[in-house]
Amino acid sequence: MSDFLRSYLTVGIFGLLAVVLVSALLGISSLLRPTRPQAQKYINYESGVDPVGSGWGQSNIRYYIFALLFVMFDVEAVFIFPWATRLEAYGTFGLVEMAIFIFILLLGLVYAWRKGVLRWL
Amino acid sequence: MTLAHFLAVNPPYWVETLTKIGIGLVAVLLPTGALVYLFLFKMMSFMQSRLGPMEAGPYGQLQLLAEFGKFLQKEDIFPSKADRFVFAAAPFVVLVSTFMLVLVLPAGPDTHFIDLNTGIYFAMAVSSISVIGILMAGWGSASKYSLLGGIRAAGQLIAYELPLVLSVVGVVIMAGTLNMKGIVAAQADFGVWFIIPQFLGFLIFLVAIQAELTQPPFDMPVAESELVTGYLTEYSGIRFLLFFIGEFATAAVFSAIGATLFLGGWTIPFVDANAEIMDYIGPLVLAGKMILIAFLIFWFRITYPRFREDQLQRLAWKFLIPLSLFNIVVTAIFKVVF
């Protein structure tokens, strides 16, 4: 296996390590902790009174709009990285290209701004 | 390769990986404990004119162990309405993200877990996995406070992901590489640490990690006075502790990433960055710089009151993102012209 793939195997192993650590702590805890079930303990906390309705309510649409904006900008941020690593080789050409790209990106932000999307109501 | 270097042998992959697992556990848990004791217990107390933990051990040094023991013995409570699988899986996702994040840190010319060509990019990618864990915690609890907290957290983490990523681009332009060791080497070549030419980027990075770590003043997802403890409301005992470890371990790793990007990583001025000795003192130097950046994070945490949700989003979208794009353009112009 090449060093490159081995690096990513190590990443996988560390992911597994986290899972093992969490399971181990939960396991140790299950040996030490008491279990005294009472129905009242398992009611959702709602400031001490009985919960009203379902816990899964609706939430502000703003969060969804910001998430959409994020997807747009994050994808564009991904495009900036390869350019940033090779800027020295591209020189002025790369600079002008990216200036245009960032200008269009900013235009998108300004458009969203003018549309009032960035305003929290 | 870490082990080969220290023992002058070339061990098989599995031996090396086992060593890395041991070191990795220490590298995640030790700085976490150090930050919690040093800053959260002691510095916070002193800044608020009190002593903090004093009983457990000399100067309260064993308080962490006492807390750990306490959390281990707490009864495990699943809310009856909770989505059991999602509720139980959430802490796993958060910790997996943290353990993958620590891998990219280099601590010496030959001391590293893995040497990825896309080091910093990989770090940015895995750090955002924790958003899913937090959203899972918020959703799985089936509680109104948790859901609000989880959604707030998601909105905040993705909003500040952008300034974070874009502030790193400035460093990448200066260094011309995504490799963490390459970035450290570039700072040694450049003469001064990137905090001087990238000071604006450093400030954006600091604000962004403060928000990514949901530390006050950006702690709306766990705002005690509004949401009890947000997405953590229904978690108790060891499951709560796991989120807590995840939060502060990520704080430690992000501080170390900041130290690597802006403060020269394992290098010290006037000492050859590739000298043999750096493999031994490099980890200590990196730890020292990590503590320095973590100090700033906790200092802000203790000093400032909480933002409102609209102020938070306004700061990210209308101020930090245009500012970091400006930083990228200016850095690029300097890089090409000079």
CSV table of C-alpha atoms in Angstrom, one decimal:
chain,number,residue,atom,x,y,z
A,1,MET,CA,0.0,0.0,0.0
A,2,SER,CA,1.4,3.4,-0.9
A,3,ASP,CA,2.2,6.0,1.8
A,4,PHE,CA,-0.7,8.2,0.5
A,5,LEU,CA,-3.3,5.5,1.1
A,6,ARG,CA,-1.7,4.5,4.4
A,7,SER,CA,-2.1,8.1,5.6
A,8,TYR,CA,-5.8,7.9,4.9
A,9,LEU,CA,-5.9,4.4,6.6
A,10,THR,CA,-4.5,6.1,9.7
A,11,VAL,CA,-7.4,8.7,9.4
A,12,GLY,CA,-9.9,5.8,9.4
A,13,ILE,CA,-8.2,4.2,12.3
A,14,PHE,CA,-8.3,7.4,14.4
A,15,GLY,CA,-12.0,7.7,13.5
A,16,LEU,CA,-12.4,4.1,14.9
A,17,LEU,CA,-10.3,5.0,17.9
A,18,ALA,CA,-12.8,7.8,18.8
A,19,VAL,CA,-15.7,5.3,18.5
A,20,VAL,CA,-13.8,2.8,20.7
A,21,LEU,CA,-13.0,5.5,23.3
A,22,VAL,CA,-16.6,6.6,23.5
A,23,SER,CA,-17.8,3.0,23.8
A,24,ALA,CA,-15.3,2.3,26.5
A,25,LEU,CA,-16.3,5.3,28.5
A,26,LEU,CA,-20.0,4.4,28.2
A,27,GLY,CA,-19.1,0.8,29.1
A,28,ILE,CA,-17.2,1.8,32.3
A,29,SER,CA,-20.0,4.1,33.2
A,30,SER,CA,-22.6,1.3,32.7
A,31,LEU,CA,-20.7,-0.7,35.3
A,32,LEU,CA,-20.6,2.1,37.9
A,33,ARG,CA,-23.8,3.8,37.5
A,34,PRO,CA,-27.1,3.0,39.2
A,35,THR,CA,-30.3,2.3,37.3
A,36,ARG,CA,-33.5,3.2,39.1
A,37,PRO,CA,-36.2,3.7,36.4
A,38,GLN,CA,-39.0,6.1,37.2
A,39,ALA,CA,-41.4,7.3,34.5
A,40,GLN,CA,-41.0,10.9,35.5
A,41,LYS,CA,-37.3,10.9,34.9
A,42,TYR,CA,-37.8,10.3,31.2
A,43,ILE,CA,-40.1,13.2,30.5
A,44,ASN,CA,-38.5,15.9,28.4
A,45,TYR,CA,-37.3,18.9,30.3
A,46,GLU,CA,-39.4,22.0,29.7
A,47,SER,CA,-38.6,24.3,32.6
A,48,GLY,CA,-40.2,22.0,35.2
A,49,VAL,CA,-43.7,21.8,33.7
A,50,ASP,CA,-45.2,19.0,31.7
A,51,PRO,CA,-44.1,19.4,28.0
A,52,VAL,CA,-46.7,20.7,25.7
A,53,GLY,CA,-47.1,19.2,22.2
A,54,SER,CA,-44.3,17.6,20.3
A,55,GLY,CA,-40.6,18.4,20.8
A,56,TRP,CA,-40.1,18.7,17.0
A,57,GLY,CA,-41.6,22.0,16.2
A,58,GLN,CA,-41.1,24.4,13.4
A,59,SER,CA,-38.2,26.8,13.3
A,60,ASN,CA,-37.4,30.1,11.6
A,61,ILE,CA,-37.0,29.9,7.8
A,62,ARG,CA,-34.0,32.2,8.1
A,63,TYR,CA,-31.8,29.3,9.2
A,64,TYR,CA,-32.7,27.5,6.0
A,65,ILE,CA,-31.9,30.5,3.8
A,66,PHE,CA,-28.6,31.0,5.5
A,67,ALA,CA,-27.8,27.3,5.0
A,68,LEU,CA,-28.5,27.8,1.2
A,69,LEU,CA,-26.3,30.8,1.1
A,70,PHE,CA,-23.6,28.8,2.9
A,71,VAL,CA,-23.6,26.0,0.3
A,72,MET,CA,-23.1,28.6,-2.5
A,73,PHE,CA,-20.2,30.3,-0.8
A,74,ASP,CA,-18.6,27.2,0.5
A,75,VAL,CA,-18.4,25.6,-3.0
A,76,GLU,CA,-16.9,28.9,-4.2
A,77,ALA,CA,-14.3,28.8,-1.3
A,78,VAL,CA,-13.3,25.4,-2.5
A,79,PHE,CA,-12.4,26.8,-5.9
A,80,ILE,CA,-10.2,29.4,-4.3
A,81,PHE,CA,-7.9,26.9,-2.6
A,82,PRO,CA,-6.2,25.3,-5.7
A,83,TRP,CA,-5.7,28.8,-7.1
A,84,ALA,CA,-4.1,30.0,-3.8
A,85,THR,CA,-1.5,27.2,-3.8
A,86,ARG,CA,-0.5,27.9,-7.4
A,87,LEU,CA,-0.6,31.7,-7.4
A,88,GLU,CA,3.2,32.1,-7.8
A,89,ALA,CA,3.2,30.0,-11.0
A,90,TYR,CA,0.2,31.9,-12.5
A,91,GLY,CA,1.4,35.4,-11.7
A,92,THR,CA,-0.6,38.3,-13.0
A,93,PHE,CA,-2.8,36.1,-15.1
A,94,GLY,CA,-4.0,34.2,-12.0
A,95,LEU,CA,-4.4,37.4,-10.1
A,96,VAL,CA,-6.7,39.0,-12.7
A,97,GLU,CA,-8.7,35.7,-13.1
A,98,MET,CA,-9.3,35.5,-9.4
A,99,ALA,CA,-10.1,39.2,-9.0
A,100,ILE,CA,-12.9,38.6,-11.5
A,101,PHE,CA,-14.0,35.4,-9.6
A,102,ILE,CA,-14.0,37.2,-6.3
A,103,PHE,CA,-15.8,40.2,-7.8
A,104,ILE,CA,-18.6,37.9,-9.0
A,105,LEU,CA,-18.7,36.2,-5.6
A,106,LEU,CA,-19.0,39.6,-3.9
A,107,LEU,CA,-21.8,40.5,-6.4
A,108,GLY,CA,-23.7,37.5,-5.2
A,109,LEU,CA,-23.3,38.6,-1.6
A,110,VAL,CA,-24.3,42.2,-2.4
A,111,TYR,CA,-27.4,40.8,-4.3
A,112,ALA,CA,-28.4,38.7,-1.3
A,113,TRP,CA,-27.8,41.7,0.9
A,114,ARG,CA,-29.9,44.1,-1.2
A,115,LYS,CA,-32.7,41.4,-1.3
A,116,GLY,CA,-32.8,41.6,2.4
A,117,VAL,CA,-31.8,37.9,2.9
A,118,LEU,CA,-29.1,38.8,5.4
A,119,ARG,CA,-31.5,40.7,7.6
A,120,TRP,CA,-32.7,38.8,10.6
A,121,LEU,CA,-36.3,39.5,11.3
B,1,MET,CA,7.7,8.8,10.7
B,2,THR,CA,7.6,9.3,14.4
B,3,LEU,CA,8.7,5.9,15.8
B,4,ALA,CA,11.4,5.2,13.2
B,5,HIS,CA,13.0,8.5,14.0
B,6,PHE,CA,13.2,8.1,17.8
B,7,LEU,CA,14.1,4.4,18.0
B,8,ALA,CA,16.3,4.3,14.8
B,9,VAL,CA,14.3,1.2,13.7
B,10,ASN,CA,11.8,0.8,10.9
B,11,PRO,CA,8.7,-0.7,12.5
B,12,PRO,CA,5.9,-2.4,10.6
B,13,TYR,CA,2.8,-0.3,9.9
B,14,TRP,CA,0.7,-1.8,12.7
B,15,VAL,CA,3.3,-1.1,15.4
B,16,GLU,CA,3.6,2.4,14.2
B,17,THR,CA,-0.1,2.9,14.2
B,18,LEU,CA,-0.4,1.5,17.7
B,19,THR,CA,2.2,4.1,18.9
B,20,LYS,CA,0.3,6.8,17.1
B,21,ILE,CA,-2.9,5.8,18.8
B,22,GLY,CA,-1.2,6.0,22.2
B,23,ILE,CA,0.3,9.4,21.3
B,24,GLY,CA,-3.0,10.5,19.8
B,25,LEU,CA,-5.0,9.8,22.9
B,26,VAL,CA,-2.5,11.8,25.0
B,27,ALA,CA,-2.5,14.6,22.3
B,28,VAL,CA,-6.3,14.9,22.6
B,29,LEU,CA,-7.0,14.3,26.3
B,30,LEU,CA,-4.0,16.0,27.9
B,31,PRO,CA,-4.4,19.5,26.3
B,32,THR,CA,-8.2,19.2,27.0
B,33,GLY,CA,-7.6,18.6,30.7
B,34,ALA,CA,-4.9,21.4,30.7
B,35,LEU,CA,-7.2,23.9,29.1
B,36,VAL,CA,-10.2,23.1,31.3
B,37,TYR,CA,-8.1,23.2,34.6
B,38,LEU,CA,-5.9,26.1,33.7
B,39,PHE,CA,-8.4,28.4,32.0
B,40,LEU,CA,-11.9,27.3,32.8
B,41,PHE,CA,-11.4,26.4,36.4
B,42,LYS,CA,-8.5,28.7,37.5
B,43,MET,CA,-8.1,31.7,35.2
B,44,MET,CA,-11.9,32.2,35.0
B,45,SER,CA,-12.1,32.1,38.8
B,46,PHE,CA,-9.3,34.6,39.3
B,47,MET,CA,-10.7,37.0,36.7
B,48,GLN,CA,-14.0,36.9,38.6
B,49,SER,CA,-12.3,37.5,42.0
B,50,ARG,CA,-12.8,34.0,43.4
B,51,LEU,CA,-10.5,31.0,44.0
B,52,GLY,CA,-12.1,28.2,42.0
B,53,PRO,CA,-11.5,24.6,43.0
B,54,MET,CA,-9.2,24.4,46.0
B,55,GLU,CA,-10.1,21.2,47.8
B,56,ALA,CA,-9.3,18.2,45.5
B,57,GLY,CA,-5.5,17.9,45.6
B,58,PRO,CA,-3.0,20.7,46.0
B,59,TYR,CA,-4.5,23.9,44.5
B,60,GLY,CA,-7.5,21.9,43.2
B,61,GLN,CA,-5.3,20.0,40.6
B,62,LEU,CA,-7.2,16.7,41.0
B,63,GLN,CA,-10.6,18.4,40.4
B,64,LEU,CA,-10.7,17.1,36.9
B,65,LEU,CA,-10.4,13.5,38.2
B,66,ALA,CA,-13.1,14.2,40.7
B,67,GLU,CA,-15.4,15.6,38.0
B,68,PHE,CA,-14.7,12.6,35.8
B,69,GLY,CA,-15.5,10.2,38.6
B,70,LYS,CA,-18.7,12.1,39.3
B,71,PHE,CA,-19.9,12.0,35.6
B,72,LEU,CA,-19.1,8.3,35.4
B,73,GLN,CA,-21.5,7.4,38.2
B,74,LYS,CA,-24.5,9.4,36.9
B,75,GLU,CA,-27.5,7.5,35.8
B,76,ASP,CA,-27.9,7.2,32.0
B,77,ILE,CA,-31.2,8.9,31.0
B,78,PHE,CA,-32.8,8.6,27.6
B,79,PRO,CA,-35.8,10.8,27.2
B,80,SER,CA,-38.8,8.5,26.4
B,81,LYS,CA,-39.7,10.5,23.3
B,82,ALA,CA,-36.2,10.8,22.0
B,83,ASP,CA,-35.0,9.3,18.7
B,84,ARG,CA,-32.9,6.8,20.5
B,85,PHE,CA,-30.4,6.0,17.7
B,86,VAL,CA,-29.7,9.6,16.8
B,87,PHE,CA,-29.6,10.6,20.4
B,88,ALA,CA,-27.0,7.9,21.2
B,89,ALA,CA,-24.9,8.4,18.0
B,90,ALA,CA,-24.4,12.2,18.4
B,91,PRO,CA,-21.5,12.1,20.8
B,92,PHE,CA,-19.7,9.6,18.6
B,93,VAL,CA,-19.9,11.9,15.6
B,94,VAL,CA,-18.5,14.9,17.6
B,95,LEU,CA,-15.6,12.9,19.0
B,96,VAL,CA,-14.7,11.3,15.6
B,97,SER,CA,-14.4,14.8,14.2
B,98,THR,CA,-12.1,15.8,16.9
B,99,PHE,CA,-9.8,12.8,16.7
B,100,MET,CA,-9.5,13.1,12.9
B,101,LEU,CA,-8.7,16.8,13.4
B,102,VAL,CA,-5.7,16.2,15.7
B,103,LEU,CA,-4.0,14.1,13.0
B,104,VAL,CA,-2.9,16.9,10.8
B,105,LEU,CA,-0.8,18.7,13.4
B,106,PRO,CA,2.9,18.5,12.8
B,107,ALA,CA,5.2,18.9,15.9
B,108,GLY,CA,8.6,18.7,14.4
B,109,PRO,CA,10.5,18.2,11.1
B,110,ASP,CA,9.9,14.4,11.4
B,111,THR,CA,7.3,14.3,14.2
B,112,HIS,CA,3.8,14.0,12.8
B,113,PHE,CA,0.9,11.6,12.7
B,114,ILE,CA,0.3,11.8,9.0
B,115,ASP,CA,1.8,14.1,6.4
B,116,LEU,CA,-1.0,15.0,4.1
B,117,ASN,CA,-0.4,17.2,1.0
B,118,THR,CA,-3.8,18.7,1.7
B,119,GLY,CA,-3.3,19.1,5.4
B,120,ILE,CA,-5.1,22.3,6.3
B,121,TYR,CA,-7.8,21.6,3.7
B,122,PHE,CA,-8.4,18.2,5.3
B,123,ALA,CA,-8.6,19.9,8.8
B,124,MET,CA,-11.2,22.4,7.6
B,125,ALA,CA,-13.2,19.5,6.1
B,126,VAL,CA,-13.2,17.2,9.1
B,127,SER,CA,-13.8,20.0,11.6
B,128,SER,CA,-17.2,20.6,10.0
B,129,ILE,CA,-18.3,17.0,10.7
B,130,SER,CA,-19.1,18.1,14.3
B,131,VAL,CA,-21.9,20.3,13.0
B,132,ILE,CA,-23.8,17.1,12.1
B,133,GLY,CA,-23.2,15.6,15.5
B,134,ILE,CA,-24.6,18.8,17.2
B,135,LEU,CA,-27.6,18.9,14.9
B,136,MET,CA,-28.2,15.2,15.6
B,137,ALA,CA,-28.1,15.9,19.4
B,138,GLY,CA,-30.5,18.8,18.9
B,139,TRP,CA,-32.9,16.7,16.8
B,140,GLY,CA,-32.6,13.4,18.6
B,141,SER,CA,-33.5,14.8,22.0
B,142,ALA,CA,-37.1,15.6,21.0
B,143,SER,CA,-37.0,18.7,23.2
B,144,LYS,CA,-37.9,22.2,22.2
B,145,TYR,CA,-34.8,23.7,23.8
B,146,SER,CA,-32.6,21.1,22.2
B,147,LEU,CA,-34.1,21.6,18.8
B,148,LEU,CA,-33.7,25.4,19.0
B,149,GLY,CA,-30.1,25.0,20.3
B,150,GLY,CA,-29.2,22.5,17.6
B,151,ILE,CA,-30.5,24.7,14.8
B,152,ARG,CA,-28.9,27.8,16.2
B,153,ALA,CA,-25.6,25.8,16.4
B,154,ALA,CA,-25.9,24.7,12.8
B,155,GLY,CA,-26.7,28.2,11.6
B,156,GLN,CA,-23.8,29.6,13.6
B,157,LEU,CA,-21.2,27.0,12.7
B,158,ILE,CA,-21.9,27.1,9.0
B,159,ALA,CA,-21.9,31.0,9.0
B,160,TYR,CA,-18.5,31.1,10.6
B,161,GLU,CA,-17.1,28.2,8.6
B,162,LEU,CA,-16.7,30.7,5.7
B,163,PRO,CA,-14.6,33.4,7.4
B,164,LEU,CA,-12.5,30.5,8.9
B,165,VAL,CA,-11.8,28.9,5.5
B,166,LEU,CA,-11.3,32.2,3.8
B,167,SER,CA,-8.9,33.5,6.4
B,168,VAL,CA,-6.8,30.3,5.9
B,169,VAL,CA,-6.6,31.1,2.2
B,170,GLY,CA,-4.4,34.1,3.0
B,171,VAL,CA,-1.9,31.8,4.7
B,172,VAL,CA,-2.1,29.4,1.8
B,173,ILE,CA,-1.3,32.1,-0.7
B,174,MET,CA,1.7,33.2,1.4
B,175,ALA,CA,3.0,29.6,1.8
B,176,GLY,CA,2.0,28.3,-1.6
B,177,THR,CA,1.1,24.9,-0.2
B,178,LEU,CA,-1.7,23.2,1.8
B,179,ASN,CA,0.7,20.9,3.6
B,180,MET,CA,1.0,21.8,7.3
B,181,LYS,CA,4.7,21.2,7.4
B,182,GLY,CA,5.1,23.2,4.2
B,183,ILE,CA,3.3,26.1,5.8
B,184,VAL,CA,5.7,25.9,8.8
B,185,ALA,CA,8.7,25.7,6.5
B,186,ALA,CA,7.4,28.6,4.5
B,187,GLN,CA,7.3,30.7,7.7
B,188,ALA,CA,10.9,29.8,8.5
B,189,ASP,CA,11.9,30.8,5.0
B,190,PHE,CA,9.9,34.0,5.0
B,191,GLY,CA,11.8,35.2,8.1
B,192,VAL,CA,8.8,36.2,10.2
B,193,TRP,CA,5.8,34.3,11.3
B,194,PHE,CA,2.7,34.8,9.2
B,195,ILE,CA,1.0,36.7,12.1
B,196,ILE,CA,2.9,39.8,10.9
B,197,PRO,CA,2.0,39.8,7.2
B,198,GLN,CA,-1.4,38.1,7.8
B,199,PHE,CA,-2.5,40.0,10.9
B,200,LEU,CA,-6.0,40.7,9.5
B,201,GLY,CA,-6.3,37.0,8.7
B,202,PHE,CA,-5.2,36.1,12.2
B,203,LEU,CA,-7.9,38.3,13.7
B,204,ILE,CA,-10.6,36.9,11.4
B,205,PHE,CA,-9.3,33.4,12.3
B,206,LEU,CA,-9.6,34.1,16.0
B,207,VAL,CA,-13.1,35.4,15.8
B,208,ALA,CA,-14.2,32.5,13.5
B,209,ILE,CA,-12.8,29.8,15.8
B,210,GLN,CA,-14.4,31.5,18.8
B,211,ALA,CA,-17.7,31.1,17.0
B,212,GLU,CA,-16.9,27.6,15.7
B,213,LEU,CA,-16.1,26.4,19.2
B,214,THR,CA,-19.4,28.0,20.5
B,215,GLN,CA,-17.4,29.8,23.2
B,216,PRO,CA,-19.0,32.9,24.6
B,217,PRO,CA,-19.6,35.6,23.3
B,218,PHE,CA,-20.8,33.2,20.6
B,219,ASP,CA,-22.6,30.7,22.8
B,220,MET,CA,-26.2,31.2,21.6
B,221,PRO,CA,-26.5,27.4,20.9
B,222,VAL,CA,-26.1,26.7,24.6
B,223,ALA,CA,-27.4,30.0,26.0
B,224,GLU,CA,-28.2,29.2,29.6
B,225,SER,CA,-30.5,32.1,30.2
B,226,GLU,CA,-32.6,31.4,27.1
B,227,LEU,CA,-32.3,27.7,26.2
B,228,VAL,CA,-31.3,26.0,29.4
B,229,THR,CA,-28.2,24.4,27.8
B,230,GLY,CA,-29.4,24.2,24.2
B,231,TYR,CA,-28.7,20.9,22.4
B,232,LEU,CA,-27.2,19.5,25.6
B,233,THR,CA,-30.4,19.9,27.7
B,234,GLU,CA,-31.4,16.2,27.6
B,235,TYR,CA,-27.9,14.8,27.9
B,236,SER,CA,-26.7,13.8,31.4
B,237,GLY,CA,-23.8,12.0,33.0
B,238,ILE,CA,-21.2,10.5,30.8
B,239,ARG,CA,-22.9,11.5,27.5
B,240,PHE,CA,-22.8,15.1,28.6
B,241,LEU,CA,-19.1,14.7,29.5
B,242,LEU,CA,-18.4,13.3,26.0
B,243,PHE,CA,-19.7,16.5,24.4
B,244,PHE,CA,-17.7,18.5,26.9
B,245,ILE,CA,-14.5,16.7,26.0
B,246,GLY,CA,-15.3,17.1,22.4
B,247,GLU,CA,-15.8,20.9,22.8
B,248,PHE,CA,-12.6,21.5,24.7
B,249,ALA,CA,-10.5,19.1,22.8
B,250,THR,CA,-11.5,20.9,19.6
B,251,ALA,CA,-10.6,24.2,21.3
B,252,ALA,CA,-7.2,22.8,21.9
B,253,VAL,CA,-6.7,21.5,18.4
B,254,PHE,CA,-8.0,24.7,16.8
B,255,SER,CA,-5.6,26.6,19.0
B,256,ALA,CA,-2.7,24.4,17.8
B,257,ILE,CA,-3.8,24.8,14.2
B,258,GLY,CA,-3.8,28.6,14.7
B,259,ALA,CA,-0.3,28.3,16.2
B,260,THR,CA,0.8,26.3,13.2
B,261,LEU,CA,-0.6,28.7,10.6
B,262,PHE,CA,0.2,32.0,12.2
B,263,LEU,CA,2.8,31.5,14.9
B,264,GLY,CA,5.3,29.3,13.2
B,265,GLY,CA,4.2,25.9,14.6
B,266,TRP,CA,7.1,24.0,16.2
B,267,THR,CA,9.8,26.5,15.2
B,268,ILE,CA,11.6,29.0,17.4
B,269,PRO,CA,13.3,32.1,16.0
B,270,PHE,CA,17.1,31.8,15.4
B,271,VAL,CA,17.0,28.0,15.6
B,272,ASP,CA,17.2,26.0,12.4
B,273,ALA,CA,13.7,24.6,11.8
B,274,ASN,CA,15.0,21.3,10.5
B,275,ALA,CA,17.6,20.7,13.3
B,276,GLU,CA,17.5,17.2,14.9
B,277,ILE,CA,16.8,18.8,18.3
B,278,MET,CA,13.4,20.2,17.0
B,279,ASP,CA,11.9,16.7,16.9
B,280,TYR,CA,12.3,16.6,20.7
B,281,ILE,CA,11.4,20.2,21.8
B,282,GLY,CA,9.1,20.8,18.8
B,283,PRO,CA,6.0,19.3,20.6
B,284,LEU,CA,6.7,21.4,23.7
B,285,VAL,CA,7.1,24.6,21.6
B,286,LEU,CA,3.8,23.8,19.8
B,287,ALA,CA,2.1,23.2,23.1
B,288,GLY,CA,3.3,26.5,24.4
B,289,LYS,CA,2.0,28.4,21.4
B,290,MET,CA,-1.3,26.4,21.7
B,291,ILE,CA,-1.7,27.6,25.3
B,292,LEU,CA,-1.0,31.2,24.1
B,293,ILE,CA,-3.8,31.1,21.5
B,294,ALA,CA,-6.1,29.2,23.9
B,295,PHE,CA,-5.5,31.9,26.5
B,296,LEU,CA,-6.8,34.5,24.0
B,297,ILE,CA,-9.9,32.4,23.3
B,298,PHE,CA,-10.7,32.0,27.0
B,299,TRP,CA,-9.9,35.6,27.7
B,300,PHE,CA,-12.5,36.7,25.2
B,301,ARG,CA,-14.9,34.1,26.5
B,302,ILE,CA,-14.7,35.5,30.0
B,303,THR,CA,-14.7,39.1,29.0
B,304,TYR,CA,-17.6,39.7,26.6
B,305,PRO,CA,-21.3,39.2,27.1
B,306,ARG,CA,-23.3,37.1,24.6
B,307,PHE,CA,-24.3,38.3,21.2
B,308,ARG,CA,-27.9,38.2,19.9
B,309,GLU,CA,-28.7,35.8,17.0
B,310,ASP,CA,-29.2,38.6,14.4
B,311,GLN,CA,-25.9,40.3,15.6
B,312,LEU,CA,-24.1,37.1,15.1
B,313,GLN,CA,-25.3,36.5,11.6
B,314,ARG,CA,-24.7,40.2,10.7
B,315,LEU,CA,-21.1,40.0,11.9
B,316,ALA,CA,-20.4,36.9,9.9
B,317,TRP,CA,-22.1,37.8,6.6
B,318,LYS,CA,-21.8,41.6,6.4
B,319,PHE,CA,-18.4,42.1,8.0
B,320,LEU,CA,-16.2,39.1,8.3
B,321,ILE,CA,-16.8,37.5,4.9
B,322,PRO,CA,-16.2,40.8,2.9
B,323,LEU,CA,-13.2,41.5,5.1
B,324,SER,CA,-11.7,38.1,4.5
B,325,LEU,CA,-12.3,38.4,0.7
B,326,PHE,CA,-10.5,41.7,0.9
B,327,ASN,CA,-7.7,40.1,2.8
B,328,ILE,CA,-7.4,37.4,0.1
B,329,VAL,CA,-7.2,40.0,-2.7
B,330,VAL,CA,-4.6,42.2,-0.9
B,331,THR,CA,-2.5,39.2,0.0
B,332,ALA,CA,-2.6,37.9,-3.6
B,333,ILE,CA,-1.6,41.4,-5.0
B,334,PHE,CA,1.3,41.5,-2.6
B,335,LYS,CA,2.4,38.0,-3.5
B,336,VAL,CA,2.4,38.7,-7.2
B,337,VAL,CA,3.8,42.2,-7.2
B,338,PHE,CA,6.6,41.7,-4.7
